[in-house]
Amino acid sequence: MTRIKLCGLSRCCDIEVANELKPEYVGFVFAQKSKRYVTTEKARELKRILSPDIQTVGVFVKEKPECVAELLNKGIIDIAQLHGGEDKDYMNKLRQLTDKPIIKAFRITSAVDIDKAEQCRADYVLLDSGAGTGTVFDWELIQNIKRPYFLAGGLSPENAEDAVKKLTPCAVDVSSGIETDGVKDKYKMAAFIAAVRKEDRQ
């Protein structure tokens, strides 16, 4: 079954919808330049009302490993998702500070990017078109990738079923595709999950 991550949740009403829809993950964005940015205090509040069946993923861009580890070790987030070109030394440092899972994001533009993702020592990799661009990359590039991955980049209720059918990723990750006028839309959230799980039921 393809797991689902609804990313960029920032309001209590978003969490209430997630609790009803039961995705496997929700994402909190800790990158201050993002319009979906949440503070540690806000993330703690959202985590408190989130169903314990749903894991929280913290999204970071060039954040100090000590700060990432602190959020993980305090249980505010369950998984760290790294988007800032973090290298092997960064990953090793983070591993020394926490034993929680790590997702490393890769922008996919060529076969070279696939090789980097294959060799990465993170627990999971996320394949994307770019940091929050909301556009789809060429799925043909990842047809032969051997490790499980999160698929991101331009996913929406309209193309989610097709993505799962063609690629069978271990998880799909959506943010702007479930928004209207820059905020999460409960109807699009529900439609996205229905689209993914429709394919899983077949």
Short mmCIF file of C-alpha atoms in Angstrom, two decimals:
data_model
loop_
_atom_site.label_atom_id
_atom_site.label_comp_id
_atom_site.label_asym_id
_atom_site.label_seq_id
_atom_site.Cartn_x
_atom_site.Cartn_y
_atom_site.Cartn_z
CA MET A 1 0.00 0.00 0.00
CA THR A 2 1.24 3.47 -0.87
CA ARG A 3 1.55 5.66 2.20
CA ILE A 4 0.44 9.31 2.17
CA LYS A 5 2.07 12.45 3.53
CA LEU A 6 0.11 15.68 3.70
CA CYS A 7 2.78 18.35 4.03
CA GLY A 8 2.79 21.97 5.13
CA LEU A 9 0.00 21.72 7.69
CA SER A 10 -0.03 24.77 9.94
CA ARG A 11 -3.50 25.20 11.46
CA CYS A 12 -5.47 23.25 14.03
CA CYS A 13 -8.28 22.80 11.48
CA ASP A 14 -5.77 21.14 9.10
CA ILE A 15 -4.93 18.63 11.83
CA GLU A 16 -8.60 17.94 12.53
CA VAL A 17 -9.09 17.07 8.86
CA ALA A 18 -5.99 14.87 8.89
CA ASN A 19 -7.31 13.04 11.94
CA GLU A 20 -10.45 12.21 9.95
CA LEU A 21 -8.64 11.21 6.75
CA LYS A 22 -5.85 9.19 8.41
CA PRO A 23 -2.78 9.76 6.19
CA GLU A 24 0.28 7.96 7.47
CA TYR A 25 2.23 11.23 7.83
CA VAL A 26 1.74 14.97 8.15
CA GLY A 27 4.53 17.47 7.53
CA PHE A 28 5.50 20.58 9.48
CA VAL A 29 7.75 23.04 7.65
CA PHE A 30 10.48 24.61 9.80
CA ALA A 31 12.11 26.60 6.97
CA GLN A 32 11.49 30.24 7.86
CA LYS A 33 11.34 31.44 4.24
CA SER A 34 8.39 29.17 3.52
CA LYS A 35 4.85 30.51 3.65
CA ARG A 36 3.99 27.27 5.44
CA TYR A 37 6.54 27.86 8.22
CA VAL A 38 5.58 26.86 11.75
CA THR A 39 7.40 27.63 14.97
CA THR A 40 8.44 24.96 17.44
CA GLU A 41 5.65 26.08 19.74
CA LYS A 42 3.05 25.82 16.97
CA ALA A 43 4.31 22.39 15.93
CA ARG A 44 4.07 21.22 19.54
CA GLU A 45 0.47 22.44 19.69
CA LEU A 46 -0.43 20.70 16.43
CA LYS A 47 1.27 17.49 17.49
CA ARG A 48 -0.72 17.48 20.73
CA ILE A 49 -4.05 17.31 18.88
CA LEU A 50 -2.85 14.96 16.12
CA SER A 51 -3.98 11.34 16.20
CA PRO A 52 -1.20 9.13 17.63
CA ASP A 53 -1.60 6.88 14.58
CA ILE A 54 -0.17 9.61 12.32
CA GLN A 55 3.55 10.37 12.26
CA THR A 56 4.92 13.90 12.06
CA VAL A 57 7.67 14.83 9.61
CA GLY A 58 9.71 17.99 10.14
CA VAL A 59 10.90 19.66 6.93
CA PHE A 60 14.24 21.50 7.21
CA VAL A 61 16.47 23.53 4.91
CA LYS A 62 20.08 24.03 6.08
CA GLU A 63 19.11 23.79 9.74
CA LYS A 64 21.72 22.99 12.39
CA PRO A 65 21.71 19.27 13.18
CA GLU A 66 21.43 20.06 16.89
CA CYS A 67 18.13 21.88 16.28
CA VAL A 68 16.75 19.05 14.15
CA ALA A 69 17.77 16.44 16.74
CA GLU A 70 16.17 18.41 19.55
CA LEU A 71 12.78 18.41 17.84
CA LEU A 72 13.10 14.68 17.16
CA ASN A 73 14.23 13.76 20.64
CA LYS A 74 11.48 15.82 22.26
CA GLY A 75 8.88 13.97 20.18
CA ILE A 76 7.59 17.10 18.46
CA ILE A 77 8.41 15.36 15.19
CA ASP A 78 8.97 11.67 14.47
CA ILE A 79 11.00 11.95 11.26
CA ALA A 80 13.33 14.62 9.82
CA GLN A 81 13.12 15.55 6.13
CA LEU A 82 16.22 17.35 4.84
CA HIS A 83 16.04 19.68 1.83
CA GLY A 84 19.18 21.78 2.04
CA GLY A 85 21.90 19.81 0.30
CA GLU A 86 23.05 18.22 3.55
CA ASP A 87 26.16 16.08 3.00
CA LYS A 88 27.46 12.85 4.52
CA ASP A 89 29.14 14.69 7.41
CA TYR A 90 25.88 16.41 8.30
CA MET A 91 24.04 13.08 8.22
CA ASN A 92 26.66 11.43 10.43
CA LYS A 93 26.41 14.28 12.92
CA LEU A 94 22.63 13.99 13.03
CA ARG A 95 22.92 10.21 13.51
CA GLN A 96 25.13 10.82 16.54
CA LEU A 97 22.48 13.08 18.07
CA THR A 98 19.37 10.99 17.42
CA ASP A 99 18.28 7.54 16.31
CA LYS A 100 15.09 8.81 14.63
CA PRO A 101 14.47 8.24 10.90
CA ILE A 102 15.76 10.63 8.23
CA ILE A 103 14.32 11.41 4.80
CA LYS A 104 16.68 13.09 2.33
CA ALA A 105 15.12 15.03 -0.53
CA PHE A 106 16.60 15.03 -4.03
CA ARG A 107 15.73 17.26 -6.95
CA ILE A 108 15.47 14.96 -9.95
CA THR A 109 16.65 16.34 -13.26
CA SER A 110 18.87 13.55 -14.63
CA ALA A 111 20.16 10.01 -14.08
CA VAL A 112 22.98 11.47 -11.97
CA ASP A 113 20.42 12.56 -9.39
CA ILE A 114 19.04 9.02 -9.26
CA ASP A 115 22.53 7.66 -8.56
CA LYS A 116 22.93 10.09 -5.67
CA ALA A 117 19.57 9.07 -4.25
CA GLU A 118 20.42 5.37 -4.58
CA GLN A 119 23.66 5.84 -2.65
CA CYS A 120 22.27 8.08 0.09
CA ARG A 121 22.42 6.61 3.59
CA ALA A 122 19.21 8.22 4.82
CA ASP A 123 16.40 5.90 5.88
CA TYR A 124 14.24 7.16 3.02
CA VAL A 125 14.71 9.37 -0.02
CA LEU A 126 12.19 11.83 -1.41
CA LEU A 127 12.24 12.51 -5.15
CA ASP A 128 11.05 15.98 -6.10
CA SER A 129 11.12 18.56 -8.88
CA GLY A 130 12.53 21.20 -6.55
CA ALA A 131 11.97 22.79 -3.16
CA GLY A 132 8.26 23.48 -3.13
CA THR A 133 7.88 24.34 -6.81
CA GLY A 134 4.66 22.39 -7.13
CA THR A 135 5.59 21.04 -10.56
CA VAL A 136 5.91 17.49 -11.86
CA PHE A 137 9.30 16.19 -12.99
CA ASP A 138 9.87 13.56 -15.70
CA TRP A 139 8.70 10.32 -14.09
CA GLU A 140 10.51 8.33 -16.78
CA LEU A 141 13.76 9.15 -14.97
CA ILE A 142 12.82 7.10 -11.93
CA GLN A 143 11.27 4.04 -13.55
CA ASN A 144 14.24 1.85 -12.59
CA ILE A 145 15.16 3.17 -9.16
CA LYS A 146 15.74 0.25 -6.81
CA ARG A 147 15.18 1.69 -3.34
CA PRO A 148 11.81 2.68 -1.88
CA TYR A 149 11.07 6.39 -2.15
CA PHE A 150 8.62 9.17 -1.40
CA LEU A 151 7.29 10.77 -4.59
CA ALA A 152 6.74 14.55 -4.50
CA GLY A 153 6.49 17.43 -6.93
CA GLY A 154 3.26 18.63 -8.48
CA LEU A 155 1.04 15.86 -7.12
CA SER A 156 -2.67 16.63 -6.89
CA PRO A 157 -6.03 14.84 -6.66
CA GLU A 158 -6.03 14.80 -10.47
CA ASN A 159 -2.76 12.91 -11.00
CA ALA A 160 -2.25 10.97 -7.76
CA GLU A 161 -3.96 7.81 -8.95
CA ASP A 162 -1.89 7.80 -12.14
CA ALA A 163 1.33 8.33 -10.17
CA VAL A 164 0.64 5.38 -7.90
CA LYS A 165 -0.36 3.17 -10.81
CA LYS A 166 2.72 3.96 -12.91
CA LEU A 167 5.41 4.19 -10.23
CA THR A 168 4.20 2.37 -7.09
CA PRO A 169 6.21 4.64 -4.74
CA CYS A 170 6.35 3.67 -1.09
CA ALA A 171 4.74 7.04 -0.29
CA VAL A 172 3.36 10.14 -1.99
CA ASP A 173 3.91 13.65 -0.62
CA VAL A 174 1.61 16.58 -1.41
CA SER A 175 1.42 20.20 -0.29
CA SER A 176 0.38 22.86 -2.83
CA GLY A 177 -1.81 20.31 -4.63
CA ILE A 178 -4.21 20.24 -1.67
CA GLU A 179 -4.41 24.02 -1.27
CA THR A 180 -6.78 26.74 -2.44
CA ASP A 181 -5.48 30.31 -2.33
CA GLY A 182 -2.44 29.20 -0.36
CA VAL A 183 -4.22 27.37 2.45
CA LYS A 184 -5.08 23.72 2.93
CA ASP A 185 -8.44 22.76 1.44
CA LYS A 186 -10.22 19.92 3.24
CA TYR A 187 -12.04 18.86 0.08
CA LYS A 188 -8.81 18.60 -1.90
CA MET A 189 -7.16 16.77 1.00
CA ALA A 190 -9.97 14.22 0.98
CA ALA A 191 -9.92 13.92 -2.82
CA PHE A 192 -6.17 13.32 -2.85
CA ILE A 193 -6.35 10.55 -0.29
CA ALA A 194 -9.31 8.97 -2.08
CA ALA A 195 -7.36 8.99 -5.37
CA VAL A 196 -4.33 7.29 -3.86
CA ARG A 197 -6.32 4.69 -1.98
CA LYS A 198 -8.52 3.98 -4.99
CA GLU A 199 -5.48 2.65 -6.81
CA ASP A 200 -4.40 0.68 -3.73
CA ARG A 201 -7.81 -1.03 -3.56
CA GLN A 202 -7.64 -2.25 -7.15
#
